[in-house]
Coordinates of C-alpha atoms in Angstrom, one line a residue:
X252 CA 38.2 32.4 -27.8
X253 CA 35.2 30.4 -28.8
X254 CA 32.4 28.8 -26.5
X255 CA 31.1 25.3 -27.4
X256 CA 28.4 22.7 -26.5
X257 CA 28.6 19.3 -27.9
X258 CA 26.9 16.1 -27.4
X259 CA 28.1 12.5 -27.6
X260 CA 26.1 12.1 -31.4
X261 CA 28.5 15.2 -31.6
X262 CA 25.6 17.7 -32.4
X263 CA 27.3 20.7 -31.5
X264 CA 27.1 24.7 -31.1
X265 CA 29.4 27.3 -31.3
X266 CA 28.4 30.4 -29.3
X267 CA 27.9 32.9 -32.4
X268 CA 28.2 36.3 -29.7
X269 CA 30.2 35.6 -26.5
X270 CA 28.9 36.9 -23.4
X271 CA 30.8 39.5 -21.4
X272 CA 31.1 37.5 -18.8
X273 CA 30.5 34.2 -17.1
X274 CA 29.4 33.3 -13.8
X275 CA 31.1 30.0 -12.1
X276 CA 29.6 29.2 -8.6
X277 CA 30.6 26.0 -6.6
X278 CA 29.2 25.5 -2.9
X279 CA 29.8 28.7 -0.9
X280 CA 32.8 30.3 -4.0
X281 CA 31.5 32.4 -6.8
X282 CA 33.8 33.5 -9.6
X283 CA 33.1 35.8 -12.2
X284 CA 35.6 35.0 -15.9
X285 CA 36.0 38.4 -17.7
X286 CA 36.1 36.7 -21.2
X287 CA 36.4 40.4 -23.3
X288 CA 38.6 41.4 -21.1
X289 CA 41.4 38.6 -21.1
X290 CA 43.1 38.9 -17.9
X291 CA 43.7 36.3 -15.3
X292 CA 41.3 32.7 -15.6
X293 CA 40.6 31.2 -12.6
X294 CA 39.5 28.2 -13.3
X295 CA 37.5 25.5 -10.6
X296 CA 39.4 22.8 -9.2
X297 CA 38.4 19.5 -7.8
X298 CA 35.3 18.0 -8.1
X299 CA 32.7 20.1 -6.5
X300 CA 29.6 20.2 -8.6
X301 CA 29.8 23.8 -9.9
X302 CA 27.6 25.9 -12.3
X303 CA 28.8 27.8 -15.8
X304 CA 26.2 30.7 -16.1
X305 CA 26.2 33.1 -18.7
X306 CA 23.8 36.0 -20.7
X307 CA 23.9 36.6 -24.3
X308 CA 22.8 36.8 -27.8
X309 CA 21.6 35.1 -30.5
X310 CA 22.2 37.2 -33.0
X311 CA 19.7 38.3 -36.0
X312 CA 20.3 37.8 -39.7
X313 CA 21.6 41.4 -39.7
X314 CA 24.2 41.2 -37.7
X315 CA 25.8 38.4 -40.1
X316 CA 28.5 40.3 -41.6
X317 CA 29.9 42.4 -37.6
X318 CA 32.9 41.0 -36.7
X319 CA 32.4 39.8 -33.1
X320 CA 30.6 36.9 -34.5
X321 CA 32.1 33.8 -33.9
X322 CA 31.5 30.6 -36.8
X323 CA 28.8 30.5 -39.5
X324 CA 25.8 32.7 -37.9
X325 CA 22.6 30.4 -37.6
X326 CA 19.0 31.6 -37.1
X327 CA 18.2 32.4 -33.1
X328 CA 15.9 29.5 -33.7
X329 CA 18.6 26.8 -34.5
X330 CA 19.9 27.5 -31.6
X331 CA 17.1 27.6 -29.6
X332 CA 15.7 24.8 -31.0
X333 CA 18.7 22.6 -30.2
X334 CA 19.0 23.9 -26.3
X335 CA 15.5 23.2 -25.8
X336 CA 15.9 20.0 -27.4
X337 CA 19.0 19.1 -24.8
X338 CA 17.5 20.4 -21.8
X339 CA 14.2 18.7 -22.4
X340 CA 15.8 15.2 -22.9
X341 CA 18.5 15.8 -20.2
X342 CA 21.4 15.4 -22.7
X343 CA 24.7 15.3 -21.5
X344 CA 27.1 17.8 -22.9
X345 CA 31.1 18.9 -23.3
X346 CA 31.2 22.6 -22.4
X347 CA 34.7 23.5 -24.0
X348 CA 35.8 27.5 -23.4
X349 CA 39.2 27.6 -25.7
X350 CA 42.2 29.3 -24.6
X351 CA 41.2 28.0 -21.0
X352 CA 41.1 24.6 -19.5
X353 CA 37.3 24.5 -19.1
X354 CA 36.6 21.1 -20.3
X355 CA 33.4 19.7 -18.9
X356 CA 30.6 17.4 -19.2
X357 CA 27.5 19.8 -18.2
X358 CA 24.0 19.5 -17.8
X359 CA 21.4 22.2 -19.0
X360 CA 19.7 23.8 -15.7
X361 CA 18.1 26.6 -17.1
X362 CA 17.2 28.0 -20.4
X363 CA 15.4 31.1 -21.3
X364 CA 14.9 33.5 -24.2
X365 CA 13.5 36.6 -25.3
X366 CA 13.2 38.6 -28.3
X367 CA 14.9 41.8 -28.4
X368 CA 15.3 44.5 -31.4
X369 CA 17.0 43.7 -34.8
X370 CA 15.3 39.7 -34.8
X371 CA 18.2 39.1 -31.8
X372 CA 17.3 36.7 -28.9
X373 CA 18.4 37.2 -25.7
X374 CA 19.1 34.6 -23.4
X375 CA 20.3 32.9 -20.1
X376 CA 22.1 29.5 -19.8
X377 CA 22.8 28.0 -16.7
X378 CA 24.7 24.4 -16.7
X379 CA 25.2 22.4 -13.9
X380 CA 28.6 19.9 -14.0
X381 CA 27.5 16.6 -14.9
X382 CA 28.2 14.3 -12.2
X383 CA 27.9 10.2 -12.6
X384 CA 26.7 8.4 -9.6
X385 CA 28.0 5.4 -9.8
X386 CA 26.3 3.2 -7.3
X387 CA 27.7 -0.3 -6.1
X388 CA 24.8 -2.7 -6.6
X389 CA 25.1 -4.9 -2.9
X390 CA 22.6 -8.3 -2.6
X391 CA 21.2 -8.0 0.2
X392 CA 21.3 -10.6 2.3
X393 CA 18.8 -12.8 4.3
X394 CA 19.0 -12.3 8.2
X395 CA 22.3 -13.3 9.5
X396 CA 22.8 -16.9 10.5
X397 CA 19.5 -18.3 8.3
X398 CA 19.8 -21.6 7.2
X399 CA 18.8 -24.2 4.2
X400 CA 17.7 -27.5 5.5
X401 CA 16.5 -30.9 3.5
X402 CA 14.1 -33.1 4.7
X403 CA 16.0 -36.1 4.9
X404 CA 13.0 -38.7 5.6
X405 CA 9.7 -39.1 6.1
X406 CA 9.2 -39.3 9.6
X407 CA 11.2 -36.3 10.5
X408 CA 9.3 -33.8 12.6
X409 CA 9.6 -29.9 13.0
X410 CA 10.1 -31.0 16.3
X411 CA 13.5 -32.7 15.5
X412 CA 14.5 -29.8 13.1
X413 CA 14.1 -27.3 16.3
X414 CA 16.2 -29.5 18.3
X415 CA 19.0 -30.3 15.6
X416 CA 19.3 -26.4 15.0
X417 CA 18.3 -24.9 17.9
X418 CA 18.5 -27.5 20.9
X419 CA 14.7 -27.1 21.8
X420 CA 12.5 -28.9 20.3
X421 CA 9.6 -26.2 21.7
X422 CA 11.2 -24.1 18.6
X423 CA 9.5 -26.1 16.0
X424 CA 7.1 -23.1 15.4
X425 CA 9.6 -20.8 14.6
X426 CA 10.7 -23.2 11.8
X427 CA 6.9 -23.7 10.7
X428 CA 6.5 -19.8 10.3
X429 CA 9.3 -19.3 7.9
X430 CA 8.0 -22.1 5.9
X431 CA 4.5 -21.6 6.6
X432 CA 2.9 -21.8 3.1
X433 CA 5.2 -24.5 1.6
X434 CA 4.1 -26.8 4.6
X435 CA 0.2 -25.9 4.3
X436 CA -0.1 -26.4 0.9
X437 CA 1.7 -29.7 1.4
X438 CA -0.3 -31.1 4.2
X439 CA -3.3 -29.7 2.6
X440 CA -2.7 -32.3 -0.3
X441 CA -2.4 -35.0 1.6
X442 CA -5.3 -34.5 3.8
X443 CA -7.3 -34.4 0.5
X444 CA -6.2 -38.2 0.0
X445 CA -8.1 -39.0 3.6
X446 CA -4.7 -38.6 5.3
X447 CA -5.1 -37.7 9.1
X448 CA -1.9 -35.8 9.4
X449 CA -0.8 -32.8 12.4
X450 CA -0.9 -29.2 10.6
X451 CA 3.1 -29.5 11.2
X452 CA 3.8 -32.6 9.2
X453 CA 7.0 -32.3 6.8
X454 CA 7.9 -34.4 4.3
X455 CA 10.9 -35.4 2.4
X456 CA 12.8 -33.2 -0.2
X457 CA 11.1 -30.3 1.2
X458 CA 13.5 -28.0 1.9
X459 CA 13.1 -25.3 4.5
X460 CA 14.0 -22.1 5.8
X461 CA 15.8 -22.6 9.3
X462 CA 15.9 -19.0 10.8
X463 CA 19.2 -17.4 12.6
X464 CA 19.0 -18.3 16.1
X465 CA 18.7 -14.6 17.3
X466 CA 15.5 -14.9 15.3
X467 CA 14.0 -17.6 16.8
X468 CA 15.0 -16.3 20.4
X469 CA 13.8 -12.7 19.8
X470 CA 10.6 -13.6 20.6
X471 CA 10.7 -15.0 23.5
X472 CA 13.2 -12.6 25.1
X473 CA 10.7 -9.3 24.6
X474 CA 8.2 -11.7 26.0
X475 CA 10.3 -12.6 29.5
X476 CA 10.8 -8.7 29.2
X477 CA 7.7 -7.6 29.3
X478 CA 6.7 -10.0 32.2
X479 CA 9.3 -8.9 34.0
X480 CA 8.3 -5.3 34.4
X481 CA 5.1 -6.6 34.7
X482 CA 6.3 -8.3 37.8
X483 CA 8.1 -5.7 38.6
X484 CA 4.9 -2.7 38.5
X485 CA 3.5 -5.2 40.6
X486 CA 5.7 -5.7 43.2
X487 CA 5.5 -9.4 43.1
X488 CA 9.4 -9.2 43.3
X489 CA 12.0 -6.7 41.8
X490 CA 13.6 -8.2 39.1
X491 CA 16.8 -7.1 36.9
X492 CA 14.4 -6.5 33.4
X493 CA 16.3 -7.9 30.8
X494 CA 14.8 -11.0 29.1
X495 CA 16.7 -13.9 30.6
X496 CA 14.3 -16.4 32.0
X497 CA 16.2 -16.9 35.2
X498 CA 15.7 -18.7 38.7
X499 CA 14.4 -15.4 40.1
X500 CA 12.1 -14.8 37.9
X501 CA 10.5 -18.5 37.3
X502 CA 10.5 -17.7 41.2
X503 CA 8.4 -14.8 41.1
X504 CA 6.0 -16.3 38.7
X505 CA 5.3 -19.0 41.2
X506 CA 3.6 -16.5 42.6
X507 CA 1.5 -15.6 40.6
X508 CA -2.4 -16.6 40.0
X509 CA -4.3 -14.3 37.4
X510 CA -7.9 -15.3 38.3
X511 CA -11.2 -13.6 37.9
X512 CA -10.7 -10.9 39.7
X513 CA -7.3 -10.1 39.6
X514 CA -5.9 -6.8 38.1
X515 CA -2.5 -5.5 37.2
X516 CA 0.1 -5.4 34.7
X517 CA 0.8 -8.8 34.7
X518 CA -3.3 -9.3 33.6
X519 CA -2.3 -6.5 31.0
X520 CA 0.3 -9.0 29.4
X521 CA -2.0 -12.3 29.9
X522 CA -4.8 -10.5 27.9
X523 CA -2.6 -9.6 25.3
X524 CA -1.3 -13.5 24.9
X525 CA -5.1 -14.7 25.1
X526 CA -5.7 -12.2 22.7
X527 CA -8.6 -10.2 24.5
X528 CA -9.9 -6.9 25.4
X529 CA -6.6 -5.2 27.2
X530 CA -8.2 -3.3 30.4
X531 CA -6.2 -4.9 33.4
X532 CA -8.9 -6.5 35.0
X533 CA -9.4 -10.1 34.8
X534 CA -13.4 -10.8 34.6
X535 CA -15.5 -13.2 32.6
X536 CA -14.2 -12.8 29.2
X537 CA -10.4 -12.9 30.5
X538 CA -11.4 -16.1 32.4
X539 CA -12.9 -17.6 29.0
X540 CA -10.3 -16.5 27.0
X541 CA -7.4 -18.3 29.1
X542 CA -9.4 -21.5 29.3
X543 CA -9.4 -21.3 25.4
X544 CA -6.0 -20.9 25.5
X545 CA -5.2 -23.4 27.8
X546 CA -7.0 -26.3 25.9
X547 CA -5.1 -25.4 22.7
X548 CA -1.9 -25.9 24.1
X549 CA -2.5 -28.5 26.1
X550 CA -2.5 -27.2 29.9
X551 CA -4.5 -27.9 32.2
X552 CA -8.0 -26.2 31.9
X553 CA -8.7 -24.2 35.0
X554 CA -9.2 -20.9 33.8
X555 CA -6.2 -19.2 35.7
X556 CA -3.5 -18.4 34.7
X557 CA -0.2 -20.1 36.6
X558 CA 3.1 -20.6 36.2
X559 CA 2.7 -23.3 33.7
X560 CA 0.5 -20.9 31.6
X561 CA 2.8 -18.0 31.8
X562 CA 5.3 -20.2 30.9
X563 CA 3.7 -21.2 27.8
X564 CA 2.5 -18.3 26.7
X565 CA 6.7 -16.9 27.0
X566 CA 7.3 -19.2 24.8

């Protein structure tokens, strides 16, 4: 019986003293293979990752001429040399045990020496099965449902897009967003020839990123949420919370008049949309803050927030 460790630039060992004995573990089993002693093998099966384990010698130049060795006896240091060598560069090897089936690519664990009497080195091996993960390389794709879209013309508007993919036109910042920097830098060229042009101006050939629908909506559905157990908390009306703007709840906001003054959650979720200091309480700087936001989109500037401004701001 010989023990052998090869690589695949078939440098290669052949255990000069076989060990007494070698330890085979695999998850929760542990064998023990009586190699002097050359009764039953039981050899692993399957393809649990198991470890070969085993103590022996590297025999001194004295021991050259005994029997039990097994090949040409090398210096402890060639072999030594060469199991450092594999373990340190993670070599994969072919552990072959003759006169048993054990035929397997191994890695080295563990590998320690020490010198003992007569030049001999004594040492531990431990290899671990080598195992190839192979993993299956998957492109991951953009968010489900995202579109390509060409500017046909000119005089198309984001506007148009949002209604041609979407059928609300209100959606045109969604579309502006996921093309955000190729639209800047574009409108930012043509201001620079004196062009008076809206921050959403597209242009023809550009071609843009038209998100899923669910993207787009997403939004706006954890917005009419979160009103809605505003609403709720403050018993303006008890609503079903689930972020469908329905007639009860375009109802309840009816309602509702955030003024100076006025505290609650629903002020909790009209601060956060005018982007101010979230206490609850709607004073001077709440007031300001929804004027500010009124003028920018457009409502009218009254400083309380309505149904027209909630509405906005949901969307």
């Amino acid at each position: 019986m010989d023990i052998e460790l090869k690589d695949k630039a078939n440098k290669k060992i052949k255990i000069p003293m076989l060990p007494e004995e070698i330890e085979y573990s695999s998850s929760a089993r542990f064998q023990e293979y009586k190699i002097l002693d050359l009764g039953e093998v039981k050899l692993p099966k399957g393809r649990n990752l198991c470890t070969y384990k085993w103590t022996a010698l590297f025999p001194g130049s004295s021991r050259e001429k005994m029997s039990f060795i097994h090949g040409t006896l090398k210096t402890p240091s060639y072999y030594i040399n060469i199991m450092e060598y594999w373990r340190k560069q993670h070599k994969k090897l072919k552990l072959i045990i003759s006169g048993t089936s054990v035929n397997e690519q191994v890695y080295i664990d563990s590998f320690s020496y020490v010198l003992t009497s007569l030049g001999d080195y004594k040492y531990t091996i431990s290899l671990v099965e080598a195992v190839d993960l192979k993993v299956k390389a998957k492109k991951r794709s953009s968010k489900k449902g995202t579109k390509k879209y060409k500017v046909k013309r000119n005089r198309e508007t984001l506007h148009g897009v949002a209604k041609k993919f979407y059928k609300d036109g209100t959606k045109y910042k969604v579309i502006y967003k996921a093309n955000k920097k190729l639209i800047d830098t574009r409108v930012k060229r043509e201001r620079k020839k004196k062009k008076s042009i809206s921050k959403y101006t597209i242009f023809k050939g550009q071609v843009l990123t038209i998100p899923s629908t669910a993207t787009a909506f997403s939004a706006k559905k954890a917005s009419v949420l979160k009103l809605q157990k505003a609403i709720n908390k403050d018993k303006y009306a008890k609503l079903t919370a689930n972020g469908v703007l329905d007639s009860k709840t375009k109802n309840a906001m009816k309602k509702i008049f955030i003024k100076r003054g006025s505290r609650g959650a629903v002020v909790f979720f009209v601060q956060e949309k005018v982007k101010v200091y979230q206490d609850g309480i709607c004073g001077a700087k709440t007031v300001a803050a929804i004027r500010k936001y009124q003028r920018k989109h457009g409502l009218s500037v009254d400083g309380i927030a309505g149904y027209d401004t909630l509405r906005r701001m949901l969307s």
